[in-house]
Amino acid sequence: MKGRTIIELTDINTKEVKRIEDNNMFTKALDAVFKQFPWWHSNNSVARSESDITSLVPVVGNALGGLLLFPEEIEENENLLYAPASNKPTAIASYDAYSGEDSRRGSFNDIESGKIANGYRFVWDFPTSAGNGPIKCACLTSKKGGAGYWNAGGDLIKDNNSGAYYEPIGARYTLWNGLSECYAFGADEKGIYYKTGSDIYRIRTPRKSYTLFGSPYTSDKLGTLTNNGGMLLHEGKVCVIRNGANSSGNATVTIDKYDPETWEMTSEVITVAAPLAASNELRHTCVTDGYLYLLGNDTSRYYKVNLENLADVQEIVTNGGNDTGRSGSLASFNHGAISHSRLIEADNTSHDIALTNSVPFASDGVWLMCGVERAGGGSRLFMTTGSTVVMPYIATINNLAQPVNKGATQTMKVTYIVTE
């Protein structure tokens, strides 16, 4: 697919019209959205969520149905699925009329929008009171993604009515293994890794292809841990993070690394210049862009440790939240980390979010894989896994050859033409 963007600014006093027109590129966001869906089929235990993959089809108006206008350019890279943390949009719009008080929101023009030869024309209107400021890049996103965006002030939001920041897509799979304290901590092309007691298992579930014969949901025991601690799947190894709590000074952290195929174990001891909470065997963590994320001792902050330079330790304050137990679990996402209660961006900005009982444990493109807490006989005998698409991804990138600065005396019309 390809597209073209037209931005028209009209001064309400002088009637002067400024028109900017430019071509755009498509990222792999739509490919990432739809490639995961087969993963959740091949087993009769699969149950799709109420807002499943059908909420993003047809593509026009759903997977493509939102607009994001950014104050800074975005690298024209098809593998870039989210805007940088520091580049918050000047203006946003969705596939509906809008009359609220969000000063960023435009309104969909359903009269001028519509099908064209081999494609579709999106048109959004912004009054003088909305979308004011510099605009250097225009991107299409989903309908839900265009309805809200995480802001520098705090909460992640997407929909002003529901307050939700994400759209549950896909399905859930429930595994019964008769064992207690069962939870997932990572996934790769070979399956989902989970821990029960001191034992590590892997569900053989192909993430990107069908299995023609037999059930792909076969659970294999990989081995038993020598010591318990926080779990991590990193560079193909099952890792256990072990450390005691320290209220000040340096923390000594031991990382046990198990080969999942041979179960051979090696250990590495590192010193982290930060007060850390004691390792929790019900918690998992992550490494993103070479940084290991660890929970701080007062549980209202995290630290990220550069594994190539252990002197590089950065503090992340979590807006007063306190994470304990599994609530301190983190998974990598978009050059940062995400848990069921917060999102940490690449610039260490922390946002409070709410995934209720779902705890993300792995990511793939725009998808998060989550473990859902379910009780059975007083213990987690069920492991329910699910998937969710996090908004707002960027499906197109258009860096304007002539950046604009919308003022309070200008209206703005944005036309985004998409053709196959």
Coordinates of C-alpha atoms in Angstrom, one line a residue:
M1 CA 0.0 0.0 0.0
K2 CA 1.0 3.6 -0.4
G3 CA -0.5 6.9 0.5
R4 CA -0.5 10.7 0.2
T5 CA -1.1 13.4 2.8
I6 CA -2.6 16.9 2.1
I7 CA -2.7 19.5 4.9
E8 CA -4.6 22.7 4.3
L9 CA -4.4 25.6 6.8
T10 CA -7.0 28.4 6.4
D11 CA -6.7 31.7 8.3
I12 CA -10.1 32.7 9.4
N13 CA -9.2 36.4 9.2
T14 CA -7.3 36.8 6.0
K15 CA -8.8 33.6 4.3
E16 CA -5.2 32.7 3.2
V17 CA -4.8 29.0 2.5
K18 CA -1.6 27.2 3.0
R19 CA -1.4 23.7 1.4
I20 CA 1.2 21.1 2.0
E21 CA 1.2 17.8 0.0
D22 CA 3.5 14.9 0.4
N23 CA 3.8 11.1 0.0
N24 CA 4.1 8.6 2.9
M25 CA 5.5 5.2 3.5
F26 CA 3.8 2.2 5.3
T27 CA 5.5 0.6 8.2
K28 CA 5.1 -3.1 9.1
A29 CA 2.5 -2.3 11.8
L30 CA -0.4 -3.8 10.0
D31 CA 1.7 -6.9 9.2
A32 CA 2.5 -7.2 12.9
V33 CA -1.2 -6.8 13.9
F34 CA -2.5 -9.6 11.8
K35 CA 0.4 -12.1 11.7
Q36 CA -0.1 -13.3 15.3
F37 CA -3.8 -14.4 14.9
P38 CA -3.1 -18.0 13.7
W39 CA -1.2 -18.6 16.9
W40 CA -4.4 -18.8 18.9
H41 CA -6.2 -21.4 16.7
S42 CA -5.7 -25.2 16.5
N43 CA -7.1 -26.0 19.9
N44 CA -10.7 -26.1 21.2
S45 CA -9.7 -24.5 24.5
V46 CA -9.2 -21.1 22.7
A47 CA -11.7 -18.4 23.7
R48 CA -11.6 -15.1 22.0
S49 CA -12.1 -12.0 24.0
E50 CA -15.2 -9.8 23.5
S51 CA -13.1 -7.3 21.5
D52 CA -11.1 -9.7 19.3
I53 CA -9.4 -9.4 16.0
T54 CA -12.6 -8.6 14.3
S55 CA -12.6 -5.2 15.9
L56 CA -9.7 -4.2 13.6
V57 CA -11.4 -5.3 10.4
P58 CA -12.3 -4.1 7.9
V59 CA -8.9 -2.3 7.9
V60 CA -10.4 1.0 6.8
G61 CA -11.9 2.7 9.8
N62 CA -10.5 0.2 12.3
A63 CA -6.9 -0.9 11.9
L64 CA -6.5 2.3 9.9
G65 CA -8.9 4.9 11.3
G66 CA -6.8 7.3 13.3
L67 CA -4.5 10.2 12.7
L68 CA -1.4 11.3 14.7
L69 CA 0.4 14.6 13.8
F70 CA 3.8 15.0 15.5
P71 CA 5.9 18.0 16.3
E72 CA 9.1 16.3 15.3
E73 CA 10.1 14.1 12.4
I74 CA 10.1 10.3 12.8
E75 CA 12.7 8.1 11.2
E76 CA 11.3 6.6 8.0
N77 CA 11.9 3.0 9.0
E78 CA 9.4 0.3 8.1
N79 CA 10.3 -1.6 11.3
L80 CA 9.5 1.4 13.5
L81 CA 6.0 0.6 15.0
Y82 CA 5.7 3.3 17.7
A83 CA 6.8 6.9 17.9
P84 CA 9.7 7.8 20.1
A85 CA 8.8 8.5 23.7
S86 CA 9.9 12.1 23.5
N87 CA 7.8 12.9 20.4
K88 CA 4.2 13.4 21.7
P89 CA 1.6 14.4 19.1
T90 CA 0.5 17.9 18.5
A91 CA -2.9 16.7 17.1
I92 CA -4.8 13.5 17.0
A93 CA -8.1 12.3 15.4
S94 CA -10.2 9.1 15.2
Y95 CA -12.8 7.7 12.8
D96 CA -15.6 9.6 14.4
A97 CA -17.0 13.0 15.1
Y98 CA -15.5 14.7 18.2
S99 CA -16.9 17.6 20.2
G100 CA -15.1 17.1 23.5
E101 CA -12.5 19.3 25.3
D102 CA -9.3 17.6 24.2
S103 CA -7.3 20.4 22.5
R104 CA -5.5 17.9 20.3
R105 CA -8.6 16.2 18.8
G106 CA -9.9 16.8 15.4
S107 CA -13.2 15.4 13.9
F108 CA -13.7 12.9 11.1
N109 CA -15.3 14.4 8.0
D110 CA -17.6 11.5 6.8
I111 CA -19.0 13.6 3.9
E112 CA -15.6 14.2 2.2
S113 CA -14.2 10.9 3.2
G114 CA -14.9 7.7 1.3
K115 CA -13.9 5.1 -1.2
I116 CA -11.8 6.1 -4.3
A117 CA -10.4 4.1 -7.1
N118 CA -8.3 1.3 -5.5
G119 CA -8.3 2.9 -2.1
Y120 CA -9.8 5.3 0.4
R121 CA -9.8 9.0 1.3
F122 CA -9.7 10.0 5.0
V123 CA -10.5 13.6 5.8
W124 CA -10.3 15.2 9.3
D125 CA -11.1 18.8 10.3
F126 CA -9.6 20.7 13.1
P127 CA -11.1 24.0 14.4
T128 CA -9.1 27.0 15.5
S129 CA -9.0 25.7 19.1
A130 CA -7.6 22.2 18.3
G131 CA -4.3 20.8 17.1
N132 CA -2.3 24.1 17.5
G133 CA 1.5 23.9 17.4
P134 CA 4.3 22.6 15.1
I135 CA 3.6 19.7 12.8
K136 CA 6.5 17.9 11.0
C137 CA 5.2 14.4 10.6
A138 CA 1.8 12.8 9.9
C139 CA 1.0 9.1 10.7
L140 CA -2.0 6.9 10.4
T141 CA -2.9 4.7 13.3
S142 CA -5.9 2.6 14.4
K143 CA -9.3 4.1 15.2
K144 CA -8.7 3.5 18.9
G145 CA -5.2 4.7 18.7
G146 CA -6.4 8.0 17.3
A147 CA -8.8 8.5 20.2
G148 CA -6.1 9.2 22.7
Y149 CA -2.4 9.0 23.4
W150 CA -0.2 8.8 26.5
N151 CA 0.8 12.2 27.5
A152 CA 3.7 13.7 29.5
G153 CA 1.4 14.4 32.4
G154 CA 0.7 10.8 33.6
D155 CA -1.9 8.3 32.7
L156 CA -2.0 6.3 29.5
I157 CA -5.3 7.0 27.9
K158 CA -6.9 6.0 24.6
D159 CA -10.6 6.5 24.9
N160 CA -12.1 9.4 26.9
N161 CA -15.3 7.4 27.6
S162 CA -13.7 4.2 28.9
G163 CA -10.3 5.5 30.0
A164 CA -8.8 2.3 28.5
Y165 CA -5.4 2.6 26.9
Y166 CA -5.3 -0.7 25.0
E167 CA -7.6 -2.8 22.9
P168 CA -7.7 -6.5 23.7
I169 CA -7.2 -8.4 20.5
G170 CA -6.9 -12.1 19.8
A171 CA -7.8 -14.8 22.3
R172 CA -6.9 -16.6 25.5
Y173 CA -5.6 -20.1 26.0
T174 CA -6.1 -22.0 29.3
L175 CA -3.6 -24.7 30.3
W176 CA -4.5 -27.1 33.1
N177 CA -1.4 -28.9 34.5
G178 CA -2.6 -29.7 38.1
L179 CA 0.4 -27.9 39.6
S180 CA 0.4 -24.9 41.8
E181 CA 1.8 -21.4 41.4
C182 CA 1.8 -21.5 37.7
Y183 CA 2.8 -18.4 35.7
A184 CA 4.5 -17.5 32.4
F185 CA 7.6 -15.4 32.2
G186 CA 8.8 -15.4 28.6
A187 CA 8.2 -16.6 25.1
D188 CA 10.3 -17.3 21.9
E189 CA 9.8 -19.1 18.7
K190 CA 9.8 -22.5 20.5
G191 CA 7.0 -21.6 22.9
I192 CA 5.9 -20.1 26.1
Y193 CA 8.0 -20.6 29.2
Y194 CA 6.4 -20.9 32.6
K195 CA 7.3 -21.7 36.2
T196 CA 5.5 -23.8 38.7
G197 CA 7.2 -24.2 42.1
S198 CA 10.9 -24.7 41.2
D199 CA 10.1 -26.4 37.8
I200 CA 10.3 -24.8 34.4
Y201 CA 8.1 -25.9 31.5
R202 CA 7.7 -24.8 27.9
I203 CA 4.4 -25.0 26.0
R204 CA 5.3 -25.9 22.4
T205 CA 3.1 -23.4 20.6
P206 CA 4.3 -22.1 17.3
R207 CA 3.8 -18.4 17.3
K208 CA 3.7 -17.7 13.5
S209 CA 2.5 -20.9 11.8
Y210 CA -0.2 -23.6 12.0
T211 CA 0.4 -27.2 13.0
L212 CA -1.4 -29.6 10.7
F213 CA -1.2 -32.7 12.8
G214 CA -1.4 -33.0 16.6
S215 CA -1.9 -30.3 19.2
P216 CA 0.8 -27.6 19.3
Y217 CA -0.1 -27.0 22.9
T218 CA 2.2 -29.7 24.4
S219 CA 3.9 -28.9 27.7
D220 CA 7.5 -30.1 28.3
K221 CA 9.4 -30.0 31.5
L222 CA 12.8 -28.4 30.9
G223 CA 14.3 -28.8 34.4
T224 CA 14.3 -27.8 38.0
L225 CA 15.9 -24.6 39.3
T226 CA 18.8 -24.9 41.8
N227 CA 17.7 -21.6 43.4
N228 CA 14.5 -19.6 43.1
G229 CA 14.4 -15.9 42.2
G230 CA 13.0 -13.5 39.7
M231 CA 12.6 -15.0 36.2
L232 CA 13.9 -13.8 32.9
L233 CA 14.1 -15.2 29.4
H234 CA 17.1 -13.6 27.7
E235 CA 19.2 -14.5 24.7
G236 CA 17.7 -18.0 24.6
K237 CA 18.5 -18.7 28.2
V238 CA 16.2 -19.2 31.2
C239 CA 17.7 -16.8 33.8
V240 CA 17.1 -16.5 37.5
I241 CA 17.8 -13.2 39.1
R242 CA 18.8 -13.6 42.8
N243 CA 19.6 -10.9 45.3
G244 CA 18.7 -9.9 48.8
A245 CA 17.2 -6.5 49.8
N246 CA 19.5 -3.7 50.5
S247 CA 18.3 -0.3 51.7
S248 CA 21.4 1.6 50.6
G249 CA 24.7 1.2 48.8
N250 CA 25.5 -1.5 46.2
A251 CA 23.5 -4.6 45.6
T252 CA 25.1 -7.9 44.7
V253 CA 23.0 -9.7 42.0
T254 CA 23.5 -13.3 40.9
I255 CA 22.2 -14.4 37.5
D256 CA 21.8 -18.1 37.0
K257 CA 21.6 -19.0 33.3
Y258 CA 20.1 -22.3 32.2
D259 CA 20.3 -23.7 28.7
P260 CA 16.7 -24.8 28.0
E261 CA 17.8 -27.7 25.8
T262 CA 20.5 -29.2 28.1
W263 CA 19.7 -27.6 31.4
E264 CA 23.3 -26.8 32.0
M265 CA 23.7 -23.8 34.3
T266 CA 26.3 -21.0 34.6
S267 CA 26.2 -18.1 37.1
E268 CA 27.3 -14.5 36.8
V269 CA 27.6 -12.1 39.7
I270 CA 27.2 -8.4 39.1
T271 CA 27.3 -5.4 41.4
V272 CA 24.6 -2.8 41.0
A273 CA 24.9 0.7 42.5
A274 CA 21.3 0.8 43.7
P275 CA 19.1 -0.2 46.7
L276 CA 17.1 -3.1 45.4
A277 CA 14.1 -5.2 46.6
A278 CA 14.9 -8.8 47.3
S279 CA 14.3 -11.2 44.4
N280 CA 10.8 -12.6 44.3
E281 CA 10.2 -16.0 42.8
L282 CA 6.8 -14.9 41.6
R283 CA 8.2 -11.9 39.7
H284 CA 9.7 -11.8 36.3
T285 CA 11.7 -9.0 34.7
C286 CA 13.3 -8.1 31.3
V287 CA 16.2 -6.8 29.4
T288 CA 15.5 -4.1 26.8
D289 CA 18.1 -2.6 24.6
G290 CA 20.8 -4.0 26.8
Y291 CA 19.3 -2.7 30.1
L292 CA 18.3 -5.0 32.9
Y293 CA 15.3 -3.7 34.8
L294 CA 15.3 -4.3 38.6
L295 CA 12.7 -3.3 41.3
G296 CA 14.0 -0.7 43.8
N297 CA 14.0 -1.4 47.5
D298 CA 11.1 0.9 48.3
T299 CA 9.1 -0.7 45.5
S300 CA 8.1 2.7 44.1
R301 CA 10.9 2.9 41.7
Y302 CA 12.9 0.7 39.3
Y303 CA 16.5 0.8 38.2
K304 CA 17.8 -0.1 34.7
V305 CA 21.3 -1.4 34.6
N306 CA 23.5 -1.3 31.4
L307 CA 24.8 -4.8 31.1
E308 CA 27.7 -3.5 29.0
N309 CA 28.6 -0.8 31.6
L310 CA 27.5 -1.7 35.1
A311 CA 28.3 1.9 36.3
D312 CA 25.4 3.1 34.1
V313 CA 22.4 2.7 36.5
Q314 CA 19.4 4.8 35.9
E315 CA 16.5 5.4 38.4
I316 CA 12.9 5.3 37.3
V317 CA 10.3 6.7 39.7
T318 CA 6.8 5.2 39.3
N319 CA 4.6 8.2 40.2
G320 CA 4.2 7.0 43.8
G321 CA 3.0 3.5 42.9
N322 CA 4.3 0.5 44.9
D323 CA 5.0 -2.7 43.2
T324 CA 5.3 -6.0 45.1
G325 CA 5.1 -9.6 44.2
R326 CA 4.0 -10.2 40.6
S327 CA 3.0 -6.6 40.3
G328 CA 6.7 -5.9 40.0
S329 CA 6.9 -8.1 36.9
L330 CA 8.1 -6.4 33.7
A331 CA 8.2 -7.3 30.1
S332 CA 10.0 -5.6 27.3
F333 CA 8.0 -3.3 25.1
N334 CA 8.8 -0.5 22.6
H335 CA 12.4 0.1 23.9
G336 CA 11.0 0.3 27.4
A337 CA 9.1 -2.0 29.8
I338 CA 5.5 -2.7 30.7
S339 CA 3.7 -4.3 33.6
H340 CA 0.0 -4.7 34.5
S341 CA 0.1 -1.4 36.3
R342 CA 2.5 0.8 34.4
L343 CA 4.4 1.5 31.2
I344 CA 8.0 2.8 31.3
E345 CA 9.1 4.5 28.2
A346 CA 12.6 4.6 26.7
D347 CA 13.3 8.1 28.3
N348 CA 12.3 6.6 31.7
T349 CA 9.0 8.3 31.8
S350 CA 6.6 6.2 33.9
H351 CA 2.8 6.0 33.2
D352 CA 0.2 4.4 35.4
I353 CA -2.0 1.9 33.5
A354 CA -4.4 -0.8 34.3
L355 CA -4.3 -4.3 32.9
T356 CA -6.3 -5.7 35.9
N357 CA -5.2 -9.3 36.5
S358 CA -3.2 -9.6 33.2
V359 CA 0.6 -9.5 33.5
P360 CA 2.6 -9.1 30.3
F361 CA 5.5 -11.5 29.9
A362 CA 6.6 -11.1 26.3
S363 CA 6.1 -8.9 23.2
D364 CA 6.3 -9.3 19.5
G365 CA 5.8 -6.2 17.3
V366 CA 2.6 -4.5 18.5
W367 CA 1.5 -7.6 20.4
L368 CA 1.8 -8.3 24.1
M369 CA 1.5 -11.8 25.5
C370 CA -0.1 -11.8 29.0
G371 CA -0.6 -14.3 31.8
V372 CA -4.1 -14.0 33.4
E373 CA -4.4 -14.8 37.1
R374 CA -6.9 -17.5 37.9
A375 CA -7.3 -19.3 41.2
G376 CA -7.9 -23.0 41.6
G377 CA -8.1 -24.6 45.0
G378 CA -6.2 -21.6 46.5
S379 CA -3.4 -21.8 44.0
R380 CA -2.9 -20.9 40.4
L381 CA -3.6 -24.3 38.9
F382 CA -4.7 -22.7 35.7
M383 CA -2.4 -20.8 33.4
T384 CA -4.4 -18.6 31.1
T385 CA -2.4 -16.8 28.5
G386 CA -3.7 -14.2 26.1
S387 CA -2.6 -11.5 23.7
T388 CA -3.3 -7.8 23.3
V389 CA -2.4 -5.1 20.8
V390 CA -1.1 -1.9 22.4
M391 CA -2.2 1.3 20.8
P392 CA -1.3 3.6 19.2
Y393 CA 1.0 2.0 16.7
I394 CA 2.1 4.0 13.6
A395 CA 1.0 2.4 10.3
T396 CA 2.4 5.1 8.1
I397 CA 5.1 7.8 8.4
N398 CA 5.1 11.0 6.4
N399 CA 7.7 13.6 7.2
L400 CA 6.5 16.8 5.6
A401 CA 8.8 18.5 3.2
Q402 CA 7.4 21.8 4.5
P403 CA 6.7 21.6 8.2
V404 CA 3.8 23.8 9.4
N405 CA 2.9 25.5 12.6
K406 CA -0.9 25.7 13.1
G407 CA -2.0 28.8 15.0
A408 CA -5.2 29.8 16.9
T409 CA -6.5 31.7 13.9
Q410 CA -6.3 28.8 11.5
T411 CA -8.5 25.8 10.8
M412 CA -6.9 22.7 9.4
K413 CA -8.1 20.0 7.1
V414 CA -6.0 16.8 6.8
T415 CA -6.6 14.5 3.8
Y416 CA -4.9 11.1 3.9
I417 CA -5.3 9.1 0.7
V418 CA -4.4 5.3 0.9
T419 CA -4.3 3.1 -2.2
E420 CA -3.4 -0.5 -2.7

